[in-house]
Amino acid sequence: MFFADIITSFQESLIFINFIEIFSALDETLLLLLISLPIGFFLSLLFALGRVSNNIFLSKTIASYIFIIRGTPLLVQIYLIYFGLGSVKAIRESFLWIALKEPFWCGVIALTINTVAYGSEIFRGGIQSVSKGQIESGKSLGFGKIGLLRRVIFPIAIRQVLPTYGNELILMVKATSLVSLTTYMEMTGIARKIMAKTFAPIEAFVAAGILYLFLNFLMVQFIKYLEKKYNPHLRLQN
Amino acid sequence: MFKFEKLVFGDLGWGDEFLYATLMTILVSVCSMGLGIFIAIFAAWAKLSLNRFSSFISNLYTTVVRGVPELLVIYLIFFGGSAAVMKIAKAFGYNGYIELNAFTISVVAIGIISATYSTEVLRAAYLSINQGQIEAAKAVGLRKVQIFIKIISPQVLRHAIPGLGNVWQVTLKDTSLISVTGLVEIMRQTRIASNVEHSPLTFLVTAAFLYLFLTTFSGKFFNYMEKKSRRGFV
């Protein structure tokens, strides 16, 4: 009977009710990540290639893009896309408005732009760490340009930067909370709404914090799995 | 589109307001960076200590704060801070209403976030010191405090400068989030100005330029410090 009482009192506690309510907004946060992270990954690879290419114009353009995005806070970027672009009449009348009037798509665009800047710098380090001998031996085996990238450079580079890129992924999970400031109701937005309703800030934000911790825990496990999978030569042989 | 005439100094534009806001951003960043390093010294000490309990607490602190969005930490301290302080005051027999001002809350919140990153930097810097140096210091008879001040701190600082430079950049950019507390720094000023003038693009681009300016020049300063700290060092 004693345990039953504890369980019922827990189920009626504010933090548990909040937890359930914020949990139902988990898919909004996940949706932001599931769209922006894969696009960000591929664009980062492309941008990193452009950054190390011999074309000075391309390389300088990407370098200045990275410089600007890494030098400004994400909040400014989100606001610029949501409030800034929305205030321009020409954009309001163009086809872009279909996406830019939704806070969700503004969040996705801002997060993608942000992660590409950090990600391409990370991948550039990885690509430049591929030793010349590997590329030369790839060439001497008769790989074309695409084959060389796909079979030699990218596998080595991505393996090299997996821990660093993992950090970037965790930063992105945390960055989704900023999209709540553009009225998009993901976990932080819901927590803020609950706080306004119940006047119990600690319960609301701790419940949201637990969920973010859980999400980041999953992300860390995912990165660990990838690291293990793509570094078979570092595993103990048995 | 972009309205330059709104950025003049004086009553007609927002130039001087933005100057004050920029100074406020710098002030908050410097104070929270300082608070962060102060906390980080103890957190790194706890993390490195052989005492299981203190290293567990320190690990818990850095893991939890780094695993939770910065905005959530700021909300928690902004909305929950006054209530927590009042509860503590009640335990000591004071029943009045206490309201913490926005500046204190901002510095504490950003400081707590910044400290987690500084902790890792300081811990790594400490581990890169040759253990023989500390043994040698003990052998010549220096006391613990002397070892810390004369042997450990100068070398930790030298190793930590590049890492602390990165933490500074993150801290500076995190201060944009404290606009939710109502403290008038760049981001808050941007919201105020764009609400009045109905021209968010102008002020947001200005804010972006101000942040870019701050990060670039402070980055240059840290590069200079790093070069300076490496004089005569292999």
Tab-separated table of C-alpha atoms in Angstrom:
chain	number	residue	atom	x	y	z
A	1	MET	CA	0.000	0.000	0.000
A	2	PHE	CA	2.858	2.297	0.865
A	3	PHE	CA	4.396	1.999	-2.591
A	4	ALA	CA	1.035	2.489	-4.250
A	5	ASP	CA	0.673	5.776	-2.366
A	6	ILE	CA	4.095	6.913	-3.496
A	7	ILE	CA	3.302	6.064	-7.084
A	8	THR	CA	-0.024	7.862	-7.087
A	9	SER	CA	1.463	10.912	-5.412
A	10	PHE	CA	4.238	10.904	-8.008
A	11	GLN	CA	1.736	10.657	-10.819
A	12	GLU	CA	-0.130	13.614	-9.424
A	13	SER	CA	3.024	15.661	-8.866
A	14	LEU	CA	3.475	18.733	-11.011
A	15	ILE	CA	6.810	17.676	-12.416
A	16	PHE	CA	5.360	14.416	-13.747
A	17	ILE	CA	2.391	16.160	-15.368
A	18	ASN	CA	4.757	18.683	-16.930
A	19	PHE	CA	7.010	15.900	-18.090
A	20	ILE	CA	4.167	14.207	-19.972
A	21	GLU	CA	3.079	17.486	-21.529
A	22	ILE	CA	6.598	18.411	-22.647
A	23	PHE	CA	7.203	14.868	-23.858
A	24	SER	CA	4.346	15.297	-26.308
A	25	ALA	CA	6.320	18.186	-27.862
A	26	LEU	CA	9.388	15.991	-28.320
A	27	ASP	CA	8.440	15.250	-31.913
A	28	GLU	CA	8.519	18.962	-32.776
A	29	THR	CA	12.122	19.169	-31.564
A	30	LEU	CA	13.005	15.916	-33.320
A	31	LEU	CA	11.447	17.122	-36.563
A	32	LEU	CA	13.673	20.203	-36.521
A	33	LEU	CA	16.717	17.986	-36.038
A	34	LEU	CA	15.724	15.286	-38.506
A	35	ILE	CA	15.421	17.812	-41.323
A	36	SER	CA	18.300	20.162	-40.557
A	37	LEU	CA	20.975	17.638	-39.518
A	38	PRO	CA	21.051	15.389	-42.632
A	39	ILE	CA	20.878	18.380	-44.996
A	40	GLY	CA	23.526	20.080	-42.891
A	41	PHE	CA	25.765	17.024	-43.070
A	42	PHE	CA	25.754	16.804	-46.874
A	43	LEU	CA	26.065	20.544	-47.371
A	44	SER	CA	28.961	20.596	-44.880
A	45	LEU	CA	30.808	17.999	-46.939
A	46	LEU	CA	30.192	19.984	-50.132
A	47	PHE	CA	31.228	23.263	-48.544
A	48	ALA	CA	34.343	21.687	-47.055
A	49	LEU	CA	35.312	20.474	-50.534
A	50	GLY	CA	34.738	23.963	-51.897
A	51	ARG	CA	36.798	25.417	-49.060
A	52	VAL	CA	39.844	23.284	-49.918
A	53	SER	CA	39.407	23.571	-53.696
A	54	ASN	CA	41.913	25.404	-55.885
A	55	ASN	CA	39.226	27.807	-57.070
A	56	ILE	CA	40.152	30.894	-55.048
A	57	PHE	CA	36.823	32.635	-55.604
A	58	LEU	CA	34.820	29.662	-54.317
A	59	SER	CA	37.159	29.066	-51.424
A	60	LYS	CA	37.119	32.721	-50.339
A	61	THR	CA	33.327	32.960	-50.621
A	62	ILE	CA	32.861	29.930	-48.400
A	63	ALA	CA	35.509	31.199	-45.979
A	64	SER	CA	33.673	34.498	-45.558
A	65	TYR	CA	30.345	32.675	-45.133
A	66	ILE	CA	31.901	30.570	-42.363
A	67	PHE	CA	33.443	33.666	-40.804
A	68	ILE	CA	30.147	35.549	-40.693
A	69	ILE	CA	28.061	32.671	-39.364
A	70	ARG	CA	30.577	31.632	-36.729
A	71	GLY	CA	31.033	35.219	-35.600
A	72	THR	CA	27.359	35.916	-34.918
A	73	PRO	CA	25.036	34.261	-32.395
A	74	LEU	CA	22.481	31.768	-33.661
A	75	LEU	CA	19.719	33.882	-32.141
A	76	VAL	CA	20.616	36.763	-34.469
A	77	GLN	CA	20.494	34.389	-37.440
A	78	ILE	CA	17.105	32.999	-36.458
A	79	TYR	CA	15.693	36.489	-35.904
A	80	LEU	CA	17.203	37.710	-39.173
A	81	ILE	CA	15.463	34.965	-41.088
A	82	TYR	CA	12.168	35.087	-39.226
A	83	PHE	CA	11.687	38.799	-38.480
A	84	GLY	CA	14.262	40.348	-40.806
A	85	LEU	CA	13.410	38.666	-44.091
A	86	GLY	CA	9.719	38.760	-43.248
A	87	SER	CA	9.829	42.545	-43.125
A	88	VAL	CA	11.030	42.850	-46.722
A	89	LYS	CA	8.100	43.394	-49.061
A	90	ALA	CA	9.734	41.740	-52.057
A	91	ILE	CA	10.186	38.510	-50.115
A	92	ARG	CA	6.644	38.591	-48.747
A	93	GLU	CA	5.373	38.633	-52.323
A	94	SER	CA	7.737	35.983	-53.681
A	95	PHE	CA	7.393	32.197	-53.544
A	96	LEU	CA	9.890	32.144	-50.634
A	97	TRP	CA	7.157	33.430	-48.370
A	98	ILE	CA	5.510	29.989	-48.314
A	99	ALA	CA	8.439	28.718	-46.250
A	100	LEU	CA	9.468	31.926	-44.502
A	101	LYS	CA	6.097	32.666	-42.955
A	102	GLU	CA	6.280	29.444	-40.941
A	103	PRO	CA	8.444	29.669	-37.809
A	104	PHE	CA	9.222	25.980	-38.267
A	105	TRP	CA	10.851	26.403	-41.667
A	106	CYS	CA	12.659	29.533	-40.537
A	107	GLY	CA	14.078	27.484	-37.685
A	108	VAL	CA	15.101	24.697	-40.043
A	109	ILE	CA	16.795	27.138	-42.425
A	110	ALA	CA	18.624	28.962	-39.620
A	111	LEU	CA	19.775	25.739	-37.969
A	112	THR	CA	20.979	24.350	-41.295
A	113	ILE	CA	22.879	27.515	-42.188
A	114	ASN	CA	24.460	27.484	-38.742
A	115	THR	CA	25.470	23.837	-38.655
A	116	VAL	CA	26.883	23.969	-42.200
A	117	ALA	CA	29.277	26.751	-41.181
A	118	TYR	CA	30.608	24.818	-38.196
A	119	GLY	CA	30.422	21.434	-39.907
A	120	SER	CA	32.299	22.458	-43.042
A	121	GLU	CA	35.121	23.838	-40.936
A	122	ILE	CA	35.269	20.535	-39.051
A	123	PHE	CA	35.263	18.486	-42.261
A	124	ARG	CA	37.880	20.744	-43.805
A	125	GLY	CA	40.193	19.767	-40.953
A	126	GLY	CA	39.389	16.124	-41.614
A	127	ILE	CA	39.962	16.358	-45.359
A	128	GLN	CA	43.263	18.147	-44.866
A	129	SER	CA	44.370	15.513	-42.383
A	130	VAL	CA	44.209	12.786	-45.056
A	131	SER	CA	47.842	12.096	-45.784
A	132	LYS	CA	49.175	12.724	-49.248
A	133	GLY	CA	50.413	9.149	-49.584
A	134	GLN	CA	46.851	7.821	-49.255
A	135	ILE	CA	45.601	10.079	-52.034
A	136	GLU	CA	48.572	9.234	-54.245
A	137	SER	CA	48.111	5.512	-53.760
A	138	GLY	CA	44.420	5.937	-54.522
A	139	LYS	CA	45.313	7.735	-57.723
A	140	SER	CA	47.847	5.103	-58.690
A	141	LEU	CA	45.171	2.441	-58.232
A	142	GLY	CA	43.203	4.247	-60.924
A	143	PHE	CA	40.440	5.929	-58.913
A	144	GLY	CA	38.773	8.839	-60.660
A	145	LYS	CA	38.086	12.098	-58.859
A	146	ILE	CA	34.687	10.981	-57.541
A	147	GLY	CA	35.926	7.525	-56.656
A	148	LEU	CA	38.867	8.989	-54.805
A	149	LEU	CA	36.542	11.188	-52.757
A	150	ARG	CA	34.003	8.470	-52.091
A	151	ARG	CA	36.351	5.588	-51.391
A	152	VAL	CA	39.471	7.204	-49.940
A	153	ILE	CA	39.122	10.786	-48.736
A	154	PHE	CA	35.662	10.870	-47.177
A	155	PRO	CA	35.929	7.603	-45.217
A	156	ILE	CA	39.250	8.641	-43.705
A	157	ALA	CA	38.197	12.253	-43.112
A	158	ILE	CA	34.825	11.459	-41.568
A	159	ARG	CA	36.315	8.816	-39.311
A	160	GLN	CA	38.909	11.331	-38.195
A	161	VAL	CA	36.404	14.060	-37.275
A	162	LEU	CA	33.618	11.898	-35.859
A	163	PRO	CA	34.197	12.956	-32.214
A	164	THR	CA	34.344	16.654	-33.153
A	165	TYR	CA	31.311	16.411	-35.374
A	166	GLY	CA	29.540	14.600	-32.555
A	167	ASN	CA	30.080	17.651	-30.368
A	168	GLU	CA	28.551	19.790	-33.089
A	169	LEU	CA	25.525	17.471	-33.222
A	170	ILE	CA	25.021	17.866	-29.469
A	171	LEU	CA	25.293	21.639	-29.820
A	172	MET	CA	22.590	21.411	-32.483
A	173	VAL	CA	20.261	19.500	-30.162
A	174	LYS	CA	20.693	22.328	-27.682
A	175	ALA	CA	20.319	24.966	-30.383
A	176	THR	CA	16.804	23.794	-31.296
A	177	SER	CA	15.579	25.405	-28.077
A	178	LEU	CA	16.209	28.851	-29.588
A	179	VAL	CA	13.569	28.235	-32.237
A	180	SER	CA	11.013	28.556	-29.422
A	181	LEU	CA	11.717	32.301	-29.432
A	182	THR	CA	10.056	32.555	-32.844
A	183	THR	CA	6.756	31.279	-31.389
A	184	TYR	CA	7.408	27.728	-32.590
A	185	MET	CA	6.144	25.427	-29.849
A	186	GLU	CA	8.836	22.823	-29.253
A	187	MET	CA	9.933	21.543	-25.847
A	188	THR	CA	11.302	24.825	-24.489
A	189	GLY	CA	8.302	26.729	-25.805
A	190	ILE	CA	5.926	24.313	-24.086
A	191	ALA	CA	7.938	24.541	-20.860
A	192	ARG	CA	7.666	28.312	-20.995
A	193	LYS	CA	3.910	28.052	-21.578
A	194	ILE	CA	3.521	25.692	-18.622
A	195	MET	CA	5.516	28.125	-16.493
A	196	ALA	CA	3.178	30.965	-17.438
A	197	LYS	CA	0.185	28.778	-16.589
A	198	THR	CA	1.296	27.217	-13.300
A	199	PHE	CA	3.747	29.847	-11.949
A	200	ALA	CA	6.096	26.994	-11.047
A	201	PRO	CA	9.220	27.679	-13.084
A	202	ILE	CA	11.514	25.095	-11.526
A	203	GLU	CA	9.217	22.129	-12.153
A	204	ALA	CA	8.585	23.165	-15.752
A	205	PHE	CA	12.181	23.779	-16.761
A	206	VAL	CA	13.615	20.809	-14.874
A	207	ALA	CA	11.166	18.531	-16.692
A	208	ALA	CA	12.279	19.986	-20.029
A	209	GLY	CA	15.923	19.746	-18.984
A	210	ILE	CA	15.577	16.028	-18.235
A	211	LEU	CA	14.191	15.461	-21.714
A	212	TYR	CA	17.026	17.393	-23.357
A	213	LEU	CA	19.557	15.433	-21.303
A	214	PHE	CA	17.909	12.228	-22.461
A	215	LEU	CA	18.026	13.384	-26.087
A	216	ASN	CA	21.690	14.269	-25.781
A	217	PHE	CA	22.387	10.943	-24.090
A	218	LEU	CA	20.878	9.188	-27.102
A	219	MET	CA	22.961	11.372	-29.409
A	220	VAL	CA	26.158	10.465	-27.527
A	221	GLN	CA	25.295	6.765	-27.771
A	222	PHE	CA	24.654	7.149	-31.499
A	223	ILE	CA	28.044	8.830	-32.015
A	224	LYS	CA	29.767	6.158	-29.924
A	225	TYR	CA	28.112	3.493	-32.069
A	226	LEU	CA	29.295	5.204	-35.260
A	227	GLU	CA	32.806	5.570	-33.883
A	228	LYS	CA	32.894	1.886	-33.041
A	229	LYS	CA	31.439	0.874	-36.380
A	230	TYR	CA	33.768	2.953	-38.532
A	231	ASN	CA	36.961	2.274	-36.576
A	232	PRO	CA	37.146	-1.530	-36.851
A	233	HIS	CA	40.937	-1.408	-36.888
A	234	LEU	CA	40.952	0.093	-33.389
A	235	ARG	CA	38.830	-2.660	-31.869
A	236	LEU	CA	40.469	-5.336	-29.787
A	237	GLN	CA	41.161	-8.355	-31.941
A	238	ASN	CA	39.960	-11.645	-30.558
B	1	MET	CA	15.042	47.708	-46.499
B	2	PHE	CA	18.195	48.853	-44.725
B	3	LYS	CA	17.770	52.325	-43.276
B	4	PHE	CA	21.085	53.957	-42.468
B	5	GLU	CA	19.447	57.140	-41.223
B	6	LYS	CA	18.011	55.221	-38.247
B	7	LEU	CA	21.500	54.516	-36.938
B	8	VAL	CA	22.741	58.068	-36.393
B	9	PHE	CA	23.706	59.223	-32.906
B	10	GLY	CA	21.434	61.541	-30.975
B	11	ASP	CA	17.666	61.795	-30.769
B	12	LEU	CA	16.975	60.927	-34.388
B	13	GLY	CA	18.671	57.550	-34.489
B	14	TRP	CA	19.616	54.592	-32.382
B	15	GLY	CA	23.406	54.910	-32.655
B	16	ASP	CA	24.127	55.889	-29.051
B	17	GLU	CA	21.626	53.351	-27.697
B	18	PHE	CA	23.416	50.644	-29.624
B	19	LEU	CA	26.763	51.863	-28.319
B	20	TYR	CA	25.527	51.505	-24.731
B	21	ALA	CA	24.035	48.127	-25.553
B	22	THR	CA	27.357	46.969	-26.983
B	23	LEU	CA	29.170	48.141	-23.865
B	24	MET	CA	26.600	46.255	-21.763
B	25	THR	CA	27.208	43.098	-23.807
B	26	ILE	CA	30.959	43.451	-23.261
B	27	LEU	CA	30.454	44.096	-19.534
B	28	VAL	CA	28.190	41.062	-19.099
B	29	SER	CA	30.562	38.864	-21.121
B	30	VAL	CA	33.629	39.920	-19.157
B	31	CYS	CA	31.887	39.512	-15.790
B	32	SER	CA	30.442	36.114	-16.655
B	33	MET	CA	33.713	34.925	-18.146
B	34	GLY	CA	35.440	35.958	-14.915
B	35	LEU	CA	32.807	34.265	-12.779
B	36	GLY	CA	33.046	31.225	-15.057
B	37	ILE	CA	36.798	30.931	-14.628
B	38	PHE	CA	36.434	31.404	-10.876
B	39	ILE	CA	33.905	28.557	-10.660
B	40	ALA	CA	35.929	26.498	-13.122
B	41	ILE	CA	39.057	26.625	-10.949
B	42	PHE	CA	37.154	24.888	-8.155
B	43	ALA	CA	35.257	22.571	-10.495
B	44	ALA	CA	38.456	21.489	-12.241
B	45	TRP	CA	40.112	21.015	-8.858
B	46	ALA	CA	37.192	18.853	-7.740
B	47	LYS	CA	37.249	16.918	-10.988
B	48	LEU	CA	40.939	16.131	-10.663
B	49	SER	CA	40.813	15.313	-6.971
B	50	LEU	CA	41.041	11.749	-5.748
B	51	ASN	CA	37.980	12.318	-3.599
B	52	ARG	CA	35.276	10.324	-5.391
B	53	PHE	CA	32.432	12.433	-4.056
B	54	SER	CA	33.769	15.802	-5.173
B	55	SER	CA	34.779	14.531	-8.600
B	56	PHE	CA	31.311	12.994	-8.990
B	57	ILE	CA	29.619	16.294	-8.115
B	58	SER	CA	31.838	18.198	-10.525
B	59	ASN	CA	31.260	15.702	-13.329
B	60	LEU	CA	27.518	15.831	-12.706
B	61	TYR	CA	27.564	19.618	-12.885
B	62	THR	CA	29.463	19.819	-16.180
B	63	THR	CA	27.506	16.989	-17.790
B	64	VAL	CA	24.092	18.318	-16.833
B	65	VAL	CA	24.723	21.963	-17.694
B	66	ARG	CA	26.378	21.100	-20.986
B	67	GLY	CA	23.587	18.667	-21.869
B	68	VAL	CA	20.795	21.187	-21.382
B	69	PRO	CA	20.136	24.114	-23.736
B	70	GLU	CA	21.578	27.424	-22.587
B	71	LEU	CA	18.177	29.054	-22.922
B	72	LEU	CA	16.710	26.578	-20.443
B	73	VAL	CA	19.447	27.305	-17.878
B	74	ILE	CA	18.800	31.024	-18.264
B	75	TYR	CA	15.032	30.553	-17.889
B	76	LEU	CA	15.559	28.381	-14.832
B	77	ILE	CA	17.791	30.938	-13.140
B	78	PHE	CA	15.748	33.937	-14.252
B	79	PHE	CA	12.344	32.607	-13.219
B	80	GLY	CA	13.446	30.212	-10.501
B	81	GLY	CA	16.313	32.236	-9.045
B	82	SER	CA	14.285	34.797	-7.097
B	83	ALA	CA	12.054	32.077	-5.658
B	84	ALA	CA	15.067	30.026	-4.602
B	85	VAL	CA	16.787	33.014	-2.981
B	86	MET	CA	13.598	33.918	-1.136
B	87	LYS	CA	13.277	30.363	0.168
B	88	ILE	CA	16.842	30.493	1.449
B	89	ALA	CA	16.184	33.896	3.017
B	90	LYS	CA	13.058	32.501	4.686
B	91	ALA	CA	15.122	29.769	6.277
B	92	PHE	CA	17.215	32.510	7.841
B	93	GLY	CA	14.099	34.294	9.062
B	94	TYR	CA	13.669	37.022	6.439
B	95	ASN	CA	10.168	37.119	5.005
B	96	GLY	CA	10.362	40.073	2.623
B	97	TYR	CA	10.266	40.058	-1.140
B	98	ILE	CA	13.641	39.810	-2.832
B	99	GLU	CA	14.076	40.624	-6.474
B	100	LEU	CA	17.424	40.021	-8.100
B	101	ASN	CA	18.292	42.549	-10.756
B	102	ALA	CA	18.620	41.483	-14.375
B	103	PHE	CA	22.342	42.108	-14.525
B	104	THR	CA	23.141	39.797	-11.597
B	105	ILE	CA	20.899	37.057	-12.954
B	106	SER	CA	22.450	37.346	-16.395
B	107	VAL	CA	26.006	37.198	-15.118
B	108	VAL	CA	25.237	34.250	-12.863
B	109	ALA	CA	23.421	32.341	-15.616
B	110	ILE	CA	26.023	32.893	-18.320
B	111	GLY	CA	28.788	32.373	-15.771
B	112	ILE	CA	27.407	28.978	-14.773
B	113	ILE	CA	27.218	27.946	-18.441
B	114	SER	CA	30.637	29.355	-19.284
B	115	ALA	CA	32.205	27.651	-16.258
B	116	THR	CA	31.426	24.183	-17.593
B	117	TYR	CA	33.491	24.841	-20.714
B	118	SER	CA	36.287	26.561	-18.779
B	119	THR	CA	36.419	23.575	-16.421
B	120	GLU	CA	37.300	21.225	-19.253
B	121	VAL	CA	39.884	23.668	-20.600
B	122	LEU	CA	41.557	24.122	-17.216
B	123	ARG	CA	41.479	20.398	-16.493
B	124	ALA	CA	43.164	19.595	-19.794
B	125	ALA	CA	45.699	22.378	-19.226
B	126	TYR	CA	46.536	21.045	-15.788
B	127	LEU	CA	47.002	17.526	-17.118
B	128	SER	CA	49.437	18.809	-19.734
B	129	ILE	CA	51.808	20.053	-17.034
B	130	ASN	CA	54.733	17.755	-16.543
B	131	GLN	CA	54.175	15.960	-13.223
B	132	GLY	CA	57.897	16.144	-12.602
B	133	GLN	CA	57.623	19.903	-12.156
B	134	ILE	CA	55.276	19.494	-9.212
B	135	GLU	CA	57.496	16.814	-7.704
B	136	ALA	CA	60.519	19.062	-8.160
B	137	ALA	CA	58.668	21.911	-6.436
B	138	LYS	CA	57.865	19.592	-3.541
B	139	ALA	CA	61.470	18.481	-3.432
B	140	VAL	CA	62.772	22.029	-3.069
B	141	GLY	CA	60.353	22.478	-0.186
B	142	LEU	CA	57.602	24.698	-1.563
B	143	ARG	CA	54.335	24.585	0.295
B	144	LYS	CA	51.043	23.621	-1.421
B	145	VAL	CA	49.890	27.212	-1.857
B	146	GLN	CA	53.268	28.222	-3.240
B	147	ILE	CA	53.224	25.337	-5.697
B	148	PHE	CA	49.793	26.424	-6.875
B	149	ILE	CA	50.722	30.082	-7.294
B	150	LYS	CA	54.286	29.781	-8.577
B	151	ILE	CA	54.377	26.506	-10.498
B	152	ILE	CA	50.884	25.416	-11.501
B	153	SER	CA	48.975	28.631	-12.301
B	154	PRO	CA	51.448	30.215	-14.741
B	155	GLN	CA	51.752	27.025	-16.743
B	156	VAL	CA	48.031	26.227	-16.667
B	157	LEU	CA	47.321	29.737	-17.901
B	158	ARG	CA	49.775	29.352	-20.747
B	159	HIS	CA	48.252	26.053	-21.858
B	160	ALA	CA	44.711	27.286	-21.325
B	161	ILE	CA	44.811	30.530	-23.327
B	162	PRO	CA	43.772	29.048	-26.707
B	163	GLY	CA	40.953	27.067	-25.072
B	164	LEU	CA	39.813	30.028	-23.011
B	165	GLY	CA	39.732	32.057	-26.226
B	166	ASN	CA	37.189	29.603	-27.616
B	167	VAL	CA	35.184	29.733	-24.387
B	168	TRP	CA	35.194	33.522	-24.602
B	169	GLN	CA	33.712	33.417	-28.114
B	170	VAL	CA	30.971	31.027	-26.967
B	171	THR	CA	30.287	33.158	-23.880
B	172	LEU	CA	30.079	36.334	-25.937
B	173	LYS	CA	27.573	34.740	-28.274
B	174	ASP	CA	25.589	33.245	-25.379
B	175	THR	CA	24.993	36.722	-23.976
B	176	SER	CA	22.542	37.250	-26.837
B	177	LEU	CA	20.202	34.865	-24.982
B	178	ILE	CA	19.977	36.989	-21.846
B	179	SER	CA	17.775	39.434	-23.711
B	180	VAL	CA	14.925	37.310	-22.278
B	181	THR	CA	15.743	38.716	-18.819
B	182	GLY	CA	15.102	42.252	-20.034
B	183	LEU	CA	18.684	43.436	-19.657
B	184	VAL	CA	19.326	45.970	-22.422
B	185	GLU	CA	22.209	44.452	-24.339
B	186	ILE	CA	22.556	44.286	-28.133
B	187	MET	CA	19.769	41.780	-28.726
B	188	ARG	CA	17.274	43.478	-26.409
B	189	GLN	CA	18.093	46.870	-27.936
B	190	THR	CA	17.503	45.364	-31.361
B	191	ARG	CA	14.042	44.180	-30.362
B	192	ILE	CA	13.168	47.546	-28.823
B	193	ALA	CA	14.417	49.514	-31.820
B	194	SER	CA	12.743	47.286	-34.396
B	195	ASN	CA	9.444	47.415	-32.529
B	196	VAL	CA	9.549	51.208	-32.506
B	197	GLU	CA	10.764	51.719	-36.063
B	198	HIS	CA	9.016	48.740	-37.696
B	199	SER	CA	12.241	47.907	-39.469
B	200	PRO	CA	13.676	44.713	-37.967
B	201	LEU	CA	16.069	44.076	-40.844
B	202	THR	CA	18.040	47.287	-40.245
B	203	PHE	CA	18.633	46.616	-36.579
B	204	LEU	CA	19.193	42.883	-36.892
B	205	VAL	CA	21.888	43.462	-39.502
B	206	THR	CA	23.395	46.065	-37.184
B	207	ALA	CA	23.357	43.565	-34.325
B	208	ALA	CA	24.999	40.945	-36.521
B	209	PHE	CA	27.737	43.408	-37.457
B	210	LEU	CA	28.291	44.393	-33.828
B	211	TYR	CA	28.667	40.760	-32.773
B	212	LEU	CA	30.961	40.084	-35.716
B	213	PHE	CA	33.044	43.076	-34.730
B	214	LEU	CA	33.272	41.929	-31.114
B	215	THR	CA	34.148	38.321	-31.907
B	216	THR	CA	36.730	39.288	-34.527
B	217	PHE	CA	38.588	41.781	-32.409
B	218	SER	CA	38.494	39.717	-29.236
B	219	GLY	CA	39.731	36.778	-31.329
B	220	LYS	CA	42.646	38.912	-32.481
B	221	PHE	CA	43.357	39.846	-28.866
B	222	PHE	CA	43.440	36.191	-27.825
B	223	ASN	CA	45.745	35.358	-30.740
B	224	TYR	CA	48.074	38.101	-29.556
B	225	MET	CA	47.954	36.810	-25.982
B	226	GLU	CA	48.643	33.306	-27.178
B	227	LYS	CA	51.666	34.449	-29.150
B	228	LYS	CA	52.863	36.453	-26.176
B	229	SER	CA	52.464	33.525	-23.800
B	230	ARG	CA	54.523	31.300	-26.088
B	231	ARG	CA	57.638	33.472	-26.006
B	232	GLY	CA	60.633	31.292	-25.369
B	233	PHE	CA	58.400	28.238	-25.212
B	234	VAL	CA	58.986	25.379	-27.585
